[in-house]
Coordinates of C-alpha atoms and ligand atoms in Angstrom, one line a residue:
X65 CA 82.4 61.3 9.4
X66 CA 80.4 58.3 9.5
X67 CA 79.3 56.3 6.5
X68 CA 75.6 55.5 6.9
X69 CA 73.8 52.9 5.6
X70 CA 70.0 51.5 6.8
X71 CA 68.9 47.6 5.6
X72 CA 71.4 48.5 2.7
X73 CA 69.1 52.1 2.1
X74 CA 71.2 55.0 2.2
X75 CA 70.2 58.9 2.9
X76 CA 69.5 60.4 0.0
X77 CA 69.7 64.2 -1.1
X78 CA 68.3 66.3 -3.7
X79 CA 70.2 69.7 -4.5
X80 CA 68.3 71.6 -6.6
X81 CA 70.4 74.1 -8.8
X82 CA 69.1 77.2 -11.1
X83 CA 72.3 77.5 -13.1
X84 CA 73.5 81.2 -13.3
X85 CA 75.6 82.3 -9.8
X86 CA 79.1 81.4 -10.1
X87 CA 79.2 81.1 -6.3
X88 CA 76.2 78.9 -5.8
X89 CA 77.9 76.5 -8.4
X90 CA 81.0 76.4 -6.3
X91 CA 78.5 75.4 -3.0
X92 CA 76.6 72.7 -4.6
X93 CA 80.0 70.7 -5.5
X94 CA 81.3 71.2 -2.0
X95 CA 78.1 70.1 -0.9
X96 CA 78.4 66.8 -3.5
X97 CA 81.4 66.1 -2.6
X98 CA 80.8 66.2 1.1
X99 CA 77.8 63.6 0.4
X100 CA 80.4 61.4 -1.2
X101 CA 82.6 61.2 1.5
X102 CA 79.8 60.5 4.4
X103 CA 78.0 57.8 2.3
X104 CA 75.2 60.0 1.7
X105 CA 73.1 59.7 -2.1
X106 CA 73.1 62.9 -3.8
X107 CA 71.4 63.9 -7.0
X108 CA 72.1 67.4 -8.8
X109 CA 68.9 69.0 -10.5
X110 CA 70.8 71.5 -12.8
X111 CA 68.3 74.0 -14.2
X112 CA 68.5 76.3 -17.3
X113 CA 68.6 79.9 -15.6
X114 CA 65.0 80.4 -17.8
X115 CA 63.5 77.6 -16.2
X116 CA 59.8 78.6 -15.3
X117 CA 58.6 78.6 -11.4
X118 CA 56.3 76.3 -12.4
X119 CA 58.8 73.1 -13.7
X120 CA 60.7 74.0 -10.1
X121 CA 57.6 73.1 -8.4
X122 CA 56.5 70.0 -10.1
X123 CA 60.2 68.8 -9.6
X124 CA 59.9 69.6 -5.8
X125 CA 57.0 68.1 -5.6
X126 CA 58.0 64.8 -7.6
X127 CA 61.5 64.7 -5.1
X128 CA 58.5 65.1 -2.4
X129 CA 57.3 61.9 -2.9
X130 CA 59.9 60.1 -3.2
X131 CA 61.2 57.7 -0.6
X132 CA 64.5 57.8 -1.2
X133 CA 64.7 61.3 -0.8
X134 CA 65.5 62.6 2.6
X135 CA 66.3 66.0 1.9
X136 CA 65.5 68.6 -0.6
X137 CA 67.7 71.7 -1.0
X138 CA 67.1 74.6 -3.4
X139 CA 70.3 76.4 -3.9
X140 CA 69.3 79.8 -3.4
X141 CA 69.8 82.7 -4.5
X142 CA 67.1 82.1 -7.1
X143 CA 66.3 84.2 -10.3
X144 CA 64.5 87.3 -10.2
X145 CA 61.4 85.6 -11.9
X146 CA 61.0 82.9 -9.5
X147 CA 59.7 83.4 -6.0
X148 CA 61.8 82.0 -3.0
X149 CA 58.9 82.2 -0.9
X150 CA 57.1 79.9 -2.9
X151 CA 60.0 77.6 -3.6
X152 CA 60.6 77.2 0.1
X153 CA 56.9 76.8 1.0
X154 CA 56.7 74.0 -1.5
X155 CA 59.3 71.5 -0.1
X156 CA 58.1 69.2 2.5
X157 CA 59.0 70.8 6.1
X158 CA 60.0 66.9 7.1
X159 CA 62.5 67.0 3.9
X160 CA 63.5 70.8 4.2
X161 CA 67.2 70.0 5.3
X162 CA 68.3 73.7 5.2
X163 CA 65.2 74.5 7.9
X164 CA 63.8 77.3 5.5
X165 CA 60.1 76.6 5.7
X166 CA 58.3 78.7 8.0
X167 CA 57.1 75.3 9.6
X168 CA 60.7 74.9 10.6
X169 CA 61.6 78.5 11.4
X170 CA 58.7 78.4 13.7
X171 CA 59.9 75.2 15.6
X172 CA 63.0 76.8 16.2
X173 CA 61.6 79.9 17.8
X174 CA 60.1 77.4 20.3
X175 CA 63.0 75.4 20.3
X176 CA 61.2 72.2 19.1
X177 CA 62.9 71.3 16.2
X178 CA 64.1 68.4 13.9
X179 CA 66.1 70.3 11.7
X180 CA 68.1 74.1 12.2
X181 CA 69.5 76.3 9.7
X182 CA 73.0 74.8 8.7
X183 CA 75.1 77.8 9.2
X184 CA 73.6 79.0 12.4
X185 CA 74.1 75.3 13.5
X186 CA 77.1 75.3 12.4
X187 CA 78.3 78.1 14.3
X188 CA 76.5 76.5 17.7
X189 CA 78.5 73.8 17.0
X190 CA 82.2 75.7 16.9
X191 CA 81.0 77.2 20.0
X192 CA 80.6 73.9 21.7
X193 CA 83.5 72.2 20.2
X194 CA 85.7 75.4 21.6
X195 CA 84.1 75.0 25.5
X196 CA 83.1 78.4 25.1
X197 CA 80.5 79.1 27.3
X198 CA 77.3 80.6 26.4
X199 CA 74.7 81.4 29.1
X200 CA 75.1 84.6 30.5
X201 CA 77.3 86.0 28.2
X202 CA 76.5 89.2 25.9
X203 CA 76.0 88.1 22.3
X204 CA 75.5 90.5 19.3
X205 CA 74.8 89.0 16.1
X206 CA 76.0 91.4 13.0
X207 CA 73.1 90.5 10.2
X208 CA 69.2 90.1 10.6
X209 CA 68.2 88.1 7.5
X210 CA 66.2 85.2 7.7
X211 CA 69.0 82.2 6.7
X212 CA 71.4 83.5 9.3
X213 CA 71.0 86.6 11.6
X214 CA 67.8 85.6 12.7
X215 CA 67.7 82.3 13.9
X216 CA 71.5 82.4 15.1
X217 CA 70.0 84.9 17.7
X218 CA 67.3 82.5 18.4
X219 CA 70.1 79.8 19.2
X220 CA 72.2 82.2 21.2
X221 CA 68.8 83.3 23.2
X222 CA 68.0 79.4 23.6
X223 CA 71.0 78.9 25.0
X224 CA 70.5 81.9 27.9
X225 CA 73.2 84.1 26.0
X226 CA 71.6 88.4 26.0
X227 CA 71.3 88.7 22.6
X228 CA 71.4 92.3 20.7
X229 CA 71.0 91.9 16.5
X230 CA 72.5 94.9 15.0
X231 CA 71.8 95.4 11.3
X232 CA 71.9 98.3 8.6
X233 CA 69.4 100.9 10.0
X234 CA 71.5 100.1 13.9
X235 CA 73.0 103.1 15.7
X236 CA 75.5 103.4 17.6
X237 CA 76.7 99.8 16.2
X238 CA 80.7 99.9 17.3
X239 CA 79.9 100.3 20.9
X240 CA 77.0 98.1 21.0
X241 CA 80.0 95.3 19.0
X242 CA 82.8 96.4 21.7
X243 CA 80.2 95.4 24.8
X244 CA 79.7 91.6 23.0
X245 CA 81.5 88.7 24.7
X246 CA 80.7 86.7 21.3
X247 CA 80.4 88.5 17.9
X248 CA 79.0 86.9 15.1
X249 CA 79.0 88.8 12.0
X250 CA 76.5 87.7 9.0
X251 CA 77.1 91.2 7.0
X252 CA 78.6 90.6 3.6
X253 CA 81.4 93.1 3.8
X254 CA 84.9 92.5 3.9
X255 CA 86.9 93.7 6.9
X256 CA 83.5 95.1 8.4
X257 CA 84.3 94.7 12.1
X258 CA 87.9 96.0 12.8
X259 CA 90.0 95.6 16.2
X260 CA 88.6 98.8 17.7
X261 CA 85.4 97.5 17.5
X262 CA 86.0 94.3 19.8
X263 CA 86.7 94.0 23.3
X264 CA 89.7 91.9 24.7
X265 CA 89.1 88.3 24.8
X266 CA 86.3 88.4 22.9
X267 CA 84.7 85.3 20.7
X268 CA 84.7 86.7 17.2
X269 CA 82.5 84.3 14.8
X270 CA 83.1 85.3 11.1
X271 CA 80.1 84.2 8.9
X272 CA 80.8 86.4 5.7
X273 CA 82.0 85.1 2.2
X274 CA 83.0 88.1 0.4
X275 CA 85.1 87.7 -2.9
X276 CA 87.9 90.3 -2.9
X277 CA 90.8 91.1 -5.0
X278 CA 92.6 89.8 -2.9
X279 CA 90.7 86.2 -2.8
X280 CA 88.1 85.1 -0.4
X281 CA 87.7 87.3 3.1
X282 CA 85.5 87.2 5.5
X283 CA 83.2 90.4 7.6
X284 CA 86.4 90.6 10.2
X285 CA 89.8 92.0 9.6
X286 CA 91.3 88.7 11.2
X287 CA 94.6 89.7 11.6
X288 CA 94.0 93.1 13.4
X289 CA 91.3 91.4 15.0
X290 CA 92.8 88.2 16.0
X291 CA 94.8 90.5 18.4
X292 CA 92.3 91.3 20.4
X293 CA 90.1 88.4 20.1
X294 CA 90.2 85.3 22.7
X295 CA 88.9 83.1 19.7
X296 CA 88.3 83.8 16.2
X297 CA 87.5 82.0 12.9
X298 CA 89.0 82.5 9.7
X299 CA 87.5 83.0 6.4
X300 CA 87.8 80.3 4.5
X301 CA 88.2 77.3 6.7
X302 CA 85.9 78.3 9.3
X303 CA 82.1 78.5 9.1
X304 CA 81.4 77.3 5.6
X305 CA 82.7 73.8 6.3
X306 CA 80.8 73.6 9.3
X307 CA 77.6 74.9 7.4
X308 CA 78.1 71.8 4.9
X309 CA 79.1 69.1 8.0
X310 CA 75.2 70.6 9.1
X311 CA 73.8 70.3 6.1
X312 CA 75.2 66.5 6.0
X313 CA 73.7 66.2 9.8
X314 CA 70.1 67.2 8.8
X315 CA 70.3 64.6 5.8
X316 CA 71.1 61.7 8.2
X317 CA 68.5 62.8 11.0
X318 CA 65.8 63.0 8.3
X319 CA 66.8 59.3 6.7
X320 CA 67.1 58.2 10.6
X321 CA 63.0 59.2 10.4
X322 CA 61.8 58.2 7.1
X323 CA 60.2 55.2 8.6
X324 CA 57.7 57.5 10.6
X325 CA 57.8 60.4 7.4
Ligands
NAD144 P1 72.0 89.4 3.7 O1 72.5 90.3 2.7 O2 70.7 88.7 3.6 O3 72.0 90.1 5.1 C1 73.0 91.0 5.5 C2 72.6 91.7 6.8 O4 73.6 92.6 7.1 C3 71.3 92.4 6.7 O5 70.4 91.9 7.7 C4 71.7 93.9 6.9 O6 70.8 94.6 7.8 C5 73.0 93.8 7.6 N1 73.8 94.9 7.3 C6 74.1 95.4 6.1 N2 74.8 96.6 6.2 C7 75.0 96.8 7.5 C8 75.7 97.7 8.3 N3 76.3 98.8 7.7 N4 75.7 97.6 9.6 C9 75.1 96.6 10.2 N5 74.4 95.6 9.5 C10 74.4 95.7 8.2 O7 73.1 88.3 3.9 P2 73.1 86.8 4.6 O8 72.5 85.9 3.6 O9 72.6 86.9 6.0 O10 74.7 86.5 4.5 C11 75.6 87.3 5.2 C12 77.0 86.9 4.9 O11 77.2 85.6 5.2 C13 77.3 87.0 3.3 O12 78.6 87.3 3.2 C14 77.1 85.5 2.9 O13 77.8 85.2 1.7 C15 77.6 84.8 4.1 N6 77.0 83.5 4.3 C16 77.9 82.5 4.6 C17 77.5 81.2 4.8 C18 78.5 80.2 5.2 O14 78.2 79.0 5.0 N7 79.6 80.5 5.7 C19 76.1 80.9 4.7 C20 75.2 81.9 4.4 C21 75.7 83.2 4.2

């Protein structure tokens, strides 16, 4: 990637950590690391887990004003005393680099948009990279929430794909899966979608991070599916680097705009 520097300014980033999930400790320093190798400034906010709502918000709003601060991310999932809703709502949509806010989710349901989710982007992004076409094509997305099911329909739609979301109330869910020329699955259950569920030469898109006994697996049985599939990602390796290389993308085009901020 390229290393970034403006009049000797760099981008800068502000992760924001509630300490407490094993996993989210394990994102943050892949998402460190990665702004050390791009040239990107990034400063950890650990928090004890019994940190009040309120401190969270006077930080955010302290890393709001700051110039050097391009991006503010809020590790999430937060704890049970602190609302997410809140958090989100209180970092600047122009600094909100994992396109949370509603300001953001809105501009991307109209397709106006600085920033877009990182792993839905990221996804977009292995699509392109593969020349798999999209327009026309029959898309079902496995997953409805609001960081990934959602708008990674929205990006399909945008991109003239017939979308269908499936999610846990969804009937009929292996035959609406076997009609899909591109599956993505956003579940959070190993081995979820199985070969009989996937048509031949189908894109399979694996967005789950399940921790197994067996290590770290994805929502697909990959190697029954890969079988089947025309093109397939694995679990790890596949979409979480591209969700960081997104996350590092929405740092840069927010310092390429904090002159007009
Ligand atoms: P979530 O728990 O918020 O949403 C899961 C979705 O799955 C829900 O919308 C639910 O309706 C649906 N679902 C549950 N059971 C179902 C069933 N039986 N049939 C059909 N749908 C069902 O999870 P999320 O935040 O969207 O994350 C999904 C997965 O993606 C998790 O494994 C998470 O760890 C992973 N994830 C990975 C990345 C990455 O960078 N690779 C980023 C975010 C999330």
């Amino acid at each position: 990637m390229e290393v970034l520097s403006q009049n000797g300014a760099k981008p800068g980033l502000a992760v924001i950590i509630v300490e407490g999930d094993s996993a989210s400790r394990i994102y943050v320093n892949n998402k460190k690391k990665a702004c050390a190798e791009v040239g990107i400034n990034s400063e950890e906010y650990a928090l004890p887990s019994d940190v009040s709502e309120d401190e969270l918000l006077k930080l955010i709003d302290t890393l709001n004003k700051r110039d050097d601060i391009d991006g503010i991310l809020v590790q999430l999932p937060l704890p049970r005393h602190i609302d997410e809703e809140k958090i989100i709502m209180a970092i600047d949509p122009k600094k909100d680099v994992d396109a949370f806010h509603p300001v953001n989710t809105g501009k991307i349901m109209i397709g106006n948009f600085d920033f877009l989710p990182c792993t839905p982007a990221g996804v977009m992004e292995l699509i392109h990279e593969s020349g798999i076409q999209v327009q026309g094509k029959d898309a079902v997305v496995i997953g409805r929430s609001n960081i990934v099911g959602k708008p990674m329909a929205m990006l399909l739609l945008h991109e003239s794909a017939t979308v269908t979301v499936c999610h846990s109330k969804t009937q009929d869910l292996k035959q609406k899966v076997k009609n899909a020329d591109i599956v993505v699955a956003a579940v959070g259950r190993a081995n979820f979608v199985t070969a009989d569920m996937v048509k031949d030469g189908a894109v399979v898109i694996d967005v789950g991070i399940n921790r197994t006994e067996e290590g770290l697996r994805g929502d697909v049985d990959f190697d029954a599916v890969s079988e089947v599939a025309g093109a397939i990602t694995p679990v790890p390796g596949g979409v979480g680097p591209m969700t960081i290389a997104m996350l590092m993308r929405n740092t840069v085009t927010s310092f390429k705009l904090r002159d007009i901020r």
